[in-house]
Amino acid sequence: MSPSVLAALLVTQTCGGLAPILTKLALGGLGPWSVVVTRQLLGVVVLFAMARAAGMRSRPRVPFTRRERALLLTLSWAGFVLQGDVRPELGDPLGDALIALGHLAWAIYTLAAKPLLERHDPGRISLYAVALSIPVLAPLAVGEPLDPARALHGLAWVAVLAVTATAIGTLTWNYALRSLSAGTVAAFIFVQPLVGLAAGRLALDEPVGPLAVGGAVLILVGVTLEARHAAAAAPATASEGA
């Protein structure tokens, strides 16, 4: 595993770990679906600007096959539509179920994105995936109550969320996924709770119990072992290809 790929993975998981905190802050001014749709719209703008700046030159532009279009829709709707509804008022059991559903959806995203990244630029895949989710999500925000006095505050946090989780997080995830197996990349998703734990404590003064600390230690051990395994397997794979 190269340093750039490892850095991309850590950036992705940092963005993902901060997403719940930023979402919670955004929900103070906007409704759940308004947060999601605005985040995606702003994310498309940021991804497009990043793609233009990079020139989308890391991979030659080739047309999508019918199978690739189906995969693109699958990863877009699984990665962003199924994870869209944020409902903090549901309480712990249903909230945990939604988090579990979100991880399942992101696993589908990862499996669908892997073959696409073999032929297409990560920036282009990231941009299209976010853009294709908007027509499905936008009608859900129509009619949602809006308080103008609080909306500006929420919009500011949505902008931060769009830049970090939607744009940078998606792009770095796809960049890493292009070079590593889906299983190795997926193992790093467990870094997100560590970031969320620290951010929740520092930003929202949320309590951290001994079980959370113990879980954090186990996560660090597991991710470190997987990173070392991936680093050891890379030279062997390269020699076999030669």
PDB file of C-alpha atoms in Angstrom, residues 107-202:
ATOM      1  CA  ALA A 107     -20.619  -1.862   0.852  1.00  0.00           C
ATOM      2  CA  ILE A 108     -22.831  -2.072  -2.248  1.00  0.00           C
ATOM      3  CA  TYR A 109     -21.323   1.208  -3.439  1.00  0.00           C
ATOM      4  CA  THR A 110     -17.813  -0.199  -3.031  1.00  0.00           C
ATOM      5  CA  LEU A 111     -18.522  -3.422  -4.906  1.00  0.00           C
ATOM      6  CA  ALA A 112     -20.226  -1.571  -7.750  1.00  0.00           C
ATOM      7  CA  ALA A 113     -17.525   1.085  -8.009  1.00  0.00           C
ATOM      8  CA  LYS A 114     -14.555  -1.298  -8.134  1.00  0.00           C
ATOM      9  CA  PRO A 115     -15.040  -2.530 -11.753  1.00  0.00           C
ATOM     10  CA  LEU A 116     -15.889   1.001 -12.940  1.00  0.00           C
ATOM     11  CA  LEU A 117     -12.610   2.368 -11.607  1.00  0.00           C
ATOM     12  CA  GLU A 118     -10.665  -0.104 -13.710  1.00  0.00           C
ATOM     13  CA  ARG A 119     -11.619   1.885 -16.843  1.00  0.00           C
ATOM     14  CA  HIS A 120     -12.771   5.284 -15.652  1.00  0.00           C
ATOM     15  CA  ASP A 121     -11.292   8.218 -13.779  1.00  0.00           C
ATOM     16  CA  PRO A 122     -12.110   8.344 -10.016  1.00  0.00           C
ATOM     17  CA  GLY A 123     -13.087  12.002 -10.301  1.00  0.00           C
ATOM     18  CA  ARG A 124     -15.583  11.299 -13.060  1.00  0.00           C
ATOM     19  CA  ILE A 125     -17.115   8.354 -11.201  1.00  0.00           C
ATOM     20  CA  SER A 126     -17.416  10.437  -8.027  1.00  0.00           C
ATOM     21  CA  LEU A 127     -19.071  13.300  -9.879  1.00  0.00           C
ATOM     22  CA  TYR A 128     -21.564  11.122 -11.753  1.00  0.00           C
ATOM     23  CA  ALA A 129     -22.442   9.091  -8.654  1.00  0.00           C
ATOM     24  CA  VAL A 130     -23.359  12.190  -6.659  1.00  0.00           C
ATOM     25  CA  ALA A 131     -25.186  13.841  -9.582  1.00  0.00           C
ATOM     26  CA  LEU A 132     -27.337  10.783 -10.330  1.00  0.00           C
ATOM     27  CA  SER A 133     -28.639  10.707  -6.762  1.00  0.00           C
ATOM     28  CA  ILE A 134     -30.132  14.210  -6.937  1.00  0.00           C
ATOM     29  CA  PRO A 135     -33.204  13.477  -9.136  1.00  0.00           C
ATOM     30  CA  VAL A 136     -34.243  10.741  -6.712  1.00  0.00           C
ATOM     31  CA  LEU A 137     -33.604  12.736  -3.552  1.00  0.00           C
ATOM     32  CA  ALA A 138     -34.903  16.158  -4.615  1.00  0.00           C
ATOM     33  CA  PRO A 139     -38.659  15.318  -4.570  1.00  0.00           C
ATOM     34  CA  LEU A 140     -38.300  14.111  -0.972  1.00  0.00           C
ATOM     35  CA  ALA A 141     -37.268  17.592   0.156  1.00  0.00           C
ATOM     36  CA  VAL A 142     -40.230  19.310  -1.525  1.00  0.00           C
ATOM     37  CA  GLY A 143     -42.704  20.541   1.050  1.00  0.00           C
ATOM     38  CA  GLU A 144     -40.341  20.070   3.973  1.00  0.00           C
ATOM     39  CA  PRO A 145     -40.860  22.966   6.440  1.00  0.00           C
ATOM     40  CA  LEU A 146     -38.230  25.698   6.285  1.00  0.00           C
ATOM     41  CA  ASP A 147     -37.471  28.328   8.905  1.00  0.00           C
ATOM     42  CA  PRO A 148     -35.586  31.180   7.169  1.00  0.00           C
ATOM     43  CA  ALA A 149     -34.177  32.409  10.467  1.00  0.00           C
ATOM     44  CA  ARG A 150     -32.430  29.090  11.088  1.00  0.00           C
ATOM     45  CA  ALA A 151     -31.815  27.997   7.503  1.00  0.00           C
ATOM     46  CA  LEU A 152     -28.670  30.085   6.985  1.00  0.00           C
ATOM     47  CA  HIS A 153     -27.005  28.508   9.997  1.00  0.00           C
ATOM     48  CA  GLY A 154     -27.863  25.037   8.734  1.00  0.00           C
ATOM     49  CA  LEU A 155     -26.732  25.881   5.209  1.00  0.00           C
ATOM     50  CA  ALA A 156     -23.264  26.839   6.445  1.00  0.00           C
ATOM     51  CA  TRP A 157     -22.792  23.416   8.015  1.00  0.00           C
ATOM     52  CA  VAL A 158     -24.193  21.699   4.924  1.00  0.00           C
ATOM     53  CA  ALA A 159     -21.546  23.498   2.845  1.00  0.00           C
ATOM     54  CA  VAL A 160     -18.800  22.087   5.076  1.00  0.00           C
ATOM     55  CA  LEU A 161     -20.427  18.658   4.854  1.00  0.00           C
ATOM     56  CA  ALA A 162     -20.589  18.844   1.056  1.00  0.00           C
ATOM     57  CA  VAL A 163     -16.915  19.735   0.722  1.00  0.00           C
ATOM     58  CA  THR A 164     -15.683  17.105   3.171  1.00  0.00           C
ATOM     59  CA  ALA A 165     -17.938  14.040   3.102  1.00  0.00           C
ATOM     60  CA  THR A 166     -19.562  14.361  -0.331  1.00  0.00           C
ATOM     61  CA  ALA A 167     -16.700  15.705  -2.442  1.00  0.00           C
ATOM     62  CA  ILE A 168     -13.354  14.960  -0.799  1.00  0.00           C
ATOM     63  CA  GLY A 169     -14.506  11.792   0.955  1.00  0.00           C
ATOM     64  CA  THR A 170     -16.046  10.248  -2.158  1.00  0.00           C
ATOM     65  CA  LEU A 171     -13.104  11.167  -4.383  1.00  0.00           C
ATOM     66  CA  THR A 172     -10.430   9.832  -2.017  1.00  0.00           C
ATOM     67  CA  TRP A 173     -12.413   6.638  -1.442  1.00  0.00           C
ATOM     68  CA  ASN A 174     -12.592   5.969  -5.172  1.00  0.00           C
ATOM     69  CA  TYR A 175      -8.914   6.839  -5.587  1.00  0.00           C
ATOM     70  CA  ALA A 176      -7.951   4.252  -2.954  1.00  0.00           C
ATOM     71  CA  LEU A 177     -10.425   1.676  -4.248  1.00  0.00           C
ATOM     72  CA  ARG A 178      -8.826   1.835  -7.685  1.00  0.00           C
ATOM     73  CA  SER A 179      -5.545   0.519  -6.213  1.00  0.00           C
ATOM     74  CA  LEU A 180      -6.733  -1.881  -3.490  1.00  0.00           C
ATOM     75  CA  SER A 181      -9.178  -4.732  -3.117  1.00  0.00           C
ATOM     76  CA  ALA A 182     -12.688  -3.922  -1.941  1.00  0.00           C
ATOM     77  CA  GLY A 183     -12.091  -5.963   1.225  1.00  0.00           C
ATOM     78  CA  THR A 184      -8.969  -4.044   2.210  1.00  0.00           C
ATOM     79  CA  VAL A 185     -10.608  -0.676   1.583  1.00  0.00           C
ATOM     80  CA  ALA A 186     -13.720  -1.724   3.505  1.00  0.00           C
ATOM     81  CA  ALA A 187     -11.645  -2.607   6.580  1.00  0.00           C
ATOM     82  CA  PHE A 188     -10.695   1.044   6.963  1.00  0.00           C
ATOM     83  CA  ILE A 189     -14.313   2.120   7.356  1.00  0.00           C
ATOM     84  CA  PHE A 190     -13.932   1.204  11.025  1.00  0.00           C
ATOM     85  CA  VAL A 191     -11.732   4.282  11.440  1.00  0.00           C
ATOM     86  CA  GLN A 192     -14.867   6.394  11.132  1.00  0.00           C
ATOM     87  CA  PRO A 193     -16.192   5.613  14.640  1.00  0.00           C
ATOM     88  CA  LEU A 194     -12.844   6.699  16.094  1.00  0.00           C
ATOM     89  CA  VAL A 195     -13.063  10.069  14.363  1.00  0.00           C
ATOM     90  CA  GLY A 196     -16.720  10.421  15.307  1.00  0.00           C
ATOM     91  CA  LEU A 197     -15.941   9.535  18.929  1.00  0.00           C
ATOM     92  CA  ALA A 198     -13.198  12.157  19.170  1.00  0.00           C
ATOM     93  CA  ALA A 199     -15.191  14.798  17.273  1.00  0.00           C
ATOM     94  CA  GLY A 200     -18.294  14.210  19.370  1.00  0.00           C
ATOM     95  CA  ARG A 201     -16.297  14.615  22.541  1.00  0.00           C
ATOM     96  CA  LEU A 202     -14.444  17.744  21.399  1.00  0.00           C
TER      97      LEU A 202
END
